[in-house]
Coordinates of C-alpha atoms in Angstrom, one line a residue:
X13 CA 4.3 13.9 3.8
X14 CA 6.3 12.4 1.1
X15 CA 5.2 9.8 -1.2
X16 CA 7.9 7.1 -2.2
X17 CA 7.5 4.0 -4.4
X18 CA 9.1 0.7 -2.9
X19 CA 7.7 -1.1 -5.4
X20 CA 4.9 -0.7 -8.0
X21 CA 4.4 -3.9 -9.9
X22 CA 1.1 -5.7 -10.1
X23 CA 0.4 -9.5 -9.1
X24 CA 3.7 -10.6 -9.1
X25 CA 7.8 -8.8 -8.5
X26 CA 8.7 -8.0 -12.1
X27 CA 12.3 -7.8 -14.1
X28 CA 12.0 -4.1 -12.9
X29 CA 10.2 -3.4 -9.5
X30 CA 9.2 -5.2 -6.3
X31 CA 5.6 -6.1 -6.2
X32 CA 2.9 -3.3 -4.3
X33 CA 4.5 -1.0 -1.6
X34 CA 4.0 2.5 -0.7
X35 CA 6.5 4.4 1.7
X36 CA 4.6 7.3 3.2
X37 CA 6.2 9.9 5.7
X38 CA 5.7 13.3 7.5
X39 CA 6.7 14.9 10.4
X40 CA 5.3 13.6 13.3
X41 CA 6.2 14.4 17.7
X42 CA 9.9 16.2 16.5
X43 CA 10.4 13.3 14.2
X44 CA 9.5 11.3 10.6
X45 CA 6.3 9.1 10.9
X46 CA 7.1 6.1 8.5
X47 CA 4.1 4.0 7.8
X48 CA 4.4 1.6 5.2
X49 CA 1.4 0.7 2.5
X50 CA 1.7 -3.1 1.6
X51 CA 4.9 -5.0 1.8
X52 CA 4.6 -7.3 -1.4
X53 CA 7.1 -9.1 -2.7
X54 CA 10.3 -8.0 -2.7
X55 CA 9.5 -4.7 -1.0
X56 CA 10.9 -5.4 2.0
X57 CA 14.7 -5.9 0.7
X58 CA 13.8 -2.7 -1.4
X59 CA 13.1 -1.3 2.0
X60 CA 16.5 -0.4 3.0
X61 CA 17.3 2.1 -0.4
X62 CA 15.6 4.3 1.8
X63 CA 15.8 3.4 5.5
X64 CA 16.3 1.0 7.6
X65 CA 12.8 -1.2 7.9
X66 CA 13.4 -1.0 11.7
X67 CA 12.1 2.3 12.0
X68 CA 9.1 1.8 10.6
X69 CA 6.4 3.4 12.4
X70 CA 3.5 0.9 11.2
X71 CA 2.5 -1.5 8.5
X72 CA -1.2 -1.0 6.5
X73 CA -2.2 -3.7 4.7
X74 CA -5.4 -3.4 2.2
X75 CA -5.9 -6.8 1.5
X76 CA -4.2 -10.4 2.0
X77 CA -3.2 -11.0 -1.1
X78 CA 0.6 -11.9 -1.0
X79 CA 1.3 -9.3 -4.2
X80 CA -0.1 -7.1 -1.2
X81 CA 1.1 -8.5 2.3
X82 CA 3.5 -11.2 2.0
X83 CA 6.6 -9.9 2.8
X84 CA 5.8 -9.0 6.1
X85 CA 7.4 -12.7 6.5
X86 CA 11.0 -10.4 5.3
X87 CA 10.3 -8.2 7.9
X88 CA 9.3 -11.2 11.0
X89 CA 12.7 -12.0 10.2
X90 CA 15.2 -9.2 10.2
X91 CA 13.3 -8.1 13.1
X92 CA 14.5 -11.3 15.0
X93 CA 17.4 -12.6 13.3
X94 CA 19.2 -9.0 12.3
X95 CA 21.9 -7.8 14.8
X96 CA 19.7 -4.9 15.2
X97 CA 17.1 -7.1 16.9
X98 CA 15.2 -7.5 18.4
X99 CA 13.0 -4.7 16.8
X100 CA 10.4 -2.6 18.3
X101 CA 6.8 -4.5 17.9
X102 CA 4.9 -2.7 15.3
X103 CA 1.2 -2.3 14.3
X104 CA 0.2 -3.6 11.1
X105 CA -3.5 -2.7 10.4
X106 CA -5.0 -4.9 8.3
X107 CA -8.4 -6.9 7.0
X108 CA -10.0 -9.7 9.6
X109 CA -7.3 -12.5 9.6
X110 CA -4.3 -11.0 9.1
X111 CA -2.7 -13.0 12.0
X112 CA -3.7 -16.4 10.5
X113 CA -3.2 -15.5 7.2
X114 CA 0.6 -14.7 8.5
X115 CA 0.9 -18.0 10.3
X116 CA 0.1 -19.9 7.7
X117 CA 2.8 -18.2 5.6
X118 CA 5.4 -18.5 7.2
X119 CA 4.5 -21.9 9.8
X120 CA 7.6 -21.4 12.5
X121 CA 6.5 -21.4 16.4
X122 CA 9.1 -21.9 19.0
X123 CA 7.0 -23.2 22.2
X124 CA 10.4 -22.5 24.4
X125 CA 9.9 -18.4 23.2
X126 CA 6.0 -18.0 23.7
X127 CA 4.4 -14.8 22.0
X128 CA 6.9 -14.3 18.9
X129 CA 5.4 -16.8 16.2
X130 CA 4.9 -14.1 13.5
X131 CA 1.2 -13.9 14.3
X132 CA 2.3 -12.4 17.4
X133 CA 5.0 -10.1 16.6
X134 CA 3.2 -7.4 15.0
X135 CA 0.2 -5.7 16.9
X136 CA -2.3 -6.7 14.6
X137 CA -5.1 -4.4 13.9
X138 CA -8.3 -4.7 12.3
X139 CA -9.0 -1.7 9.7
X140 CA -11.7 0.6 11.0
X141 CA -13.4 3.6 9.5
X142 CA -11.7 6.0 10.9
X143 CA -8.6 5.1 13.1
X144 CA -5.3 8.1 14.3
X145 CA -2.0 6.2 12.9
X146 CA 1.1 8.7 13.6
X147 CA 0.2 11.8 12.0
X148 CA -2.1 10.4 9.6
X149 CA -6.0 9.7 9.7
X150 CA -6.6 7.1 7.8
X151 CA -10.6 6.0 6.7
X152 CA -10.9 2.7 4.4
X153 CA -14.1 1.8 2.2
X154 CA -14.5 -2.1 1.2
X155 CA -13.8 -2.2 -2.2
X156 CA -14.6 -4.7 -5.1
X157 CA -12.2 -7.7 -5.0
X158 CA -12.5 -11.2 -4.1
X159 CA -11.3 -10.8 -0.8
X160 CA -12.0 -8.2 2.1
X161 CA -9.7 -5.4 0.3
X162 CA -10.2 -1.5 1.1
X163 CA -9.2 1.1 -0.3
X164 CA -7.3 3.7 2.1
X165 CA -7.6 7.3 2.4
X166 CA -4.5 8.8 4.2
X167 CA -5.0 12.9 5.8
X168 CA -2.2 15.1 7.3
X169 CA -3.2 16.0 10.8
X170 CA -1.4 19.5 9.8
X171 CA -3.2 23.0 8.4
X172 CA -1.1 22.5 5.4
X173 CA -1.1 18.6 5.2
X174 CA -1.3 16.4 1.6
X175 CA -4.2 14.2 1.3
X176 CA -4.1 11.1 -0.4
X177 CA -6.3 8.0 -1.2
X178 CA -4.5 4.9 -2.2
X179 CA -6.9 2.1 -3.9
X180 CA -5.8 -0.8 -3.3
X181 CA -6.9 -3.2 -6.2
X182 CA -10.5 -3.2 -7.1
X183 CA -12.9 -3.6 -9.7
X184 CA -14.9 0.1 -11.3
X185 CA -16.8 0.5 -8.0
X186 CA -19.3 3.3 -7.6
X187 CA -17.5 3.8 -4.0
X188 CA -14.1 4.7 -5.2
X189 CA -15.2 8.4 -6.5
X190 CA -17.2 9.9 -4.2
X191 CA -14.4 8.3 -1.5
X192 CA -11.4 9.8 -2.9
X193 CA -12.8 13.5 -3.4
X194 CA -10.7 16.7 -3.1
X195 CA -7.5 14.5 -2.8
X196 CA -4.4 16.0 -3.6
X197 CA -3.3 12.6 -4.6
X198 CA -4.5 9.6 -5.8
X199 CA -2.0 6.4 -5.9
X200 CA -4.9 3.9 -8.1
X201 CA -4.2 0.2 -9.2
X202 CA -4.3 0.1 -13.1
X203 CA -3.6 -3.7 -13.9
X204 CA -6.2 -4.0 -16.7
X205 CA -5.5 -2.6 -20.9
X206 CA -8.8 -1.7 -21.8
X207 CA -10.9 -3.6 -24.9
X208 CA -10.2 -6.7 -23.3
X209 CA -12.0 -9.7 -22.0
X210 CA -11.4 -8.4 -18.2
X211 CA -13.0 -10.1 -15.2
X212 CA -15.6 -8.1 -13.3
X213 CA -15.2 -7.1 -9.7
X214 CA -10.8 -7.7 -9.7
X215 CA -9.0 -4.8 -11.1
X216 CA -8.9 -1.4 -13.2
X217 CA -7.6 -0.3 -16.5
X218 CA -6.1 2.7 -16.7
X219 CA -8.6 4.9 -18.1
X220 CA -11.0 3.9 -15.5
X221 CA -8.7 5.2 -12.9
X222 CA -8.7 8.7 -15.1
X223 CA -12.1 8.7 -15.0
X224 CA -11.9 7.8 -11.1
X225 CA -9.9 11.0 -10.8
X226 CA -11.7 13.3 -12.5
X227 CA -14.8 12.0 -11.2
X228 CA -13.1 13.0 -7.4
X229 CA -11.5 16.7 -8.7
X230 CA -7.7 15.3 -7.7
X231 CA -5.3 17.1 -9.5
X232 CA -2.5 14.2 -9.8
X233 CA -3.5 10.4 -10.8
X234 CA -0.3 8.1 -10.0
X235 CA -0.6 4.7 -11.7
X236 CA 0.6 1.6 -9.7
X237 CA -0.1 -2.2 -9.9
X238 CA 0.6 -2.6 -13.5
X239 CA 1.7 -6.6 -14.1
X240 CA 5.1 -6.7 -16.2
X241 CA 3.2 -8.6 -18.8
X242 CA 1.6 -5.3 -20.0
X243 CA 3.9 -2.2 -20.9
X244 CA 3.3 0.4 -18.2
X245 CA 3.6 3.8 -21.4
X246 CA 0.2 1.7 -23.0
X247 CA -1.5 1.8 -19.7
X248 CA -0.2 5.6 -19.6
X249 CA -1.9 6.4 -23.2
X250 CA -5.1 5.0 -22.6
X251 CA -5.3 7.0 -19.0
X252 CA -4.3 10.4 -21.2
X253 CA -7.4 9.4 -24.0
X254 CA -9.5 10.0 -20.5
X255 CA -7.8 12.6 -18.7
X256 CA -6.3 16.1 -19.4
X257 CA -4.8 16.0 -15.9
X258 CA -1.6 15.3 -14.8
X259 CA -0.8 11.6 -14.2
X260 CA 2.1 9.3 -13.9
X261 CA 3.8 6.2 -13.9
X262 CA 5.3 4.7 -10.6
X263 CA 8.5 3.4 -10.5
X264 CA 10.3 2.3 -7.3
X265 CA 12.3 5.5 -6.2
X266 CA 10.0 8.0 -7.0
X267 CA 9.1 10.2 -5.0
X268 CA 5.8 13.2 -4.3
X269 CA 5.6 15.7 -2.1
X270 CA 1.8 16.1 -1.3
X271 CA 0.4 19.6 0.3
X272 CA 2.1 22.3 1.0

């Protein structure tokens, strides 16, 4: 599989990056399947750098805070009104209440066109513990965040396919390292700095993300979701202080091939 960073800024879009969004692609049925993990502010427009967004096959939403899902409104607008519209109705996997959340964010209902409100336009599917999405088996685990939030594990369904875990947003939790054990890549949020008076059950520090990666035996750790009020190099340095294996920063346009 190929991982492309669309947006990596945490909590809000930043001066150099849209908010959280990651494109994962792999061969499937004679073509390339494109799965989008999260779609935060600014990310939908940035998608045009990498592919025509009409080609997205499915969207996976880790949780319903706006910095992870609000640009689904932009996808809806483009899918209805762009010159290539109407786009296919695509699956959106997310927590319970996803269609209602989007309807509150984009309160337009045209009674003359039933079924075309934003709540109806996507094919909404509630996260299960395991599901197959195109070429991927996707498993989920509930993590420590103030709302219903999930870490996602993607395993490519081929003998030499790659595997990754995306933490979504989470504070320290004992479920994360066992969930990530043995995957090729851990794409981890790292929104907090060590030593600060960080509230519980909200976010990880770079050092905590590194500890999870080491406990899970992950070869590559990619740090993401760093807000614009923190220096990413400081977060990276904190992570490297506790881990000797590879660590990289997520930046827009960065790509990794995951698996053989």
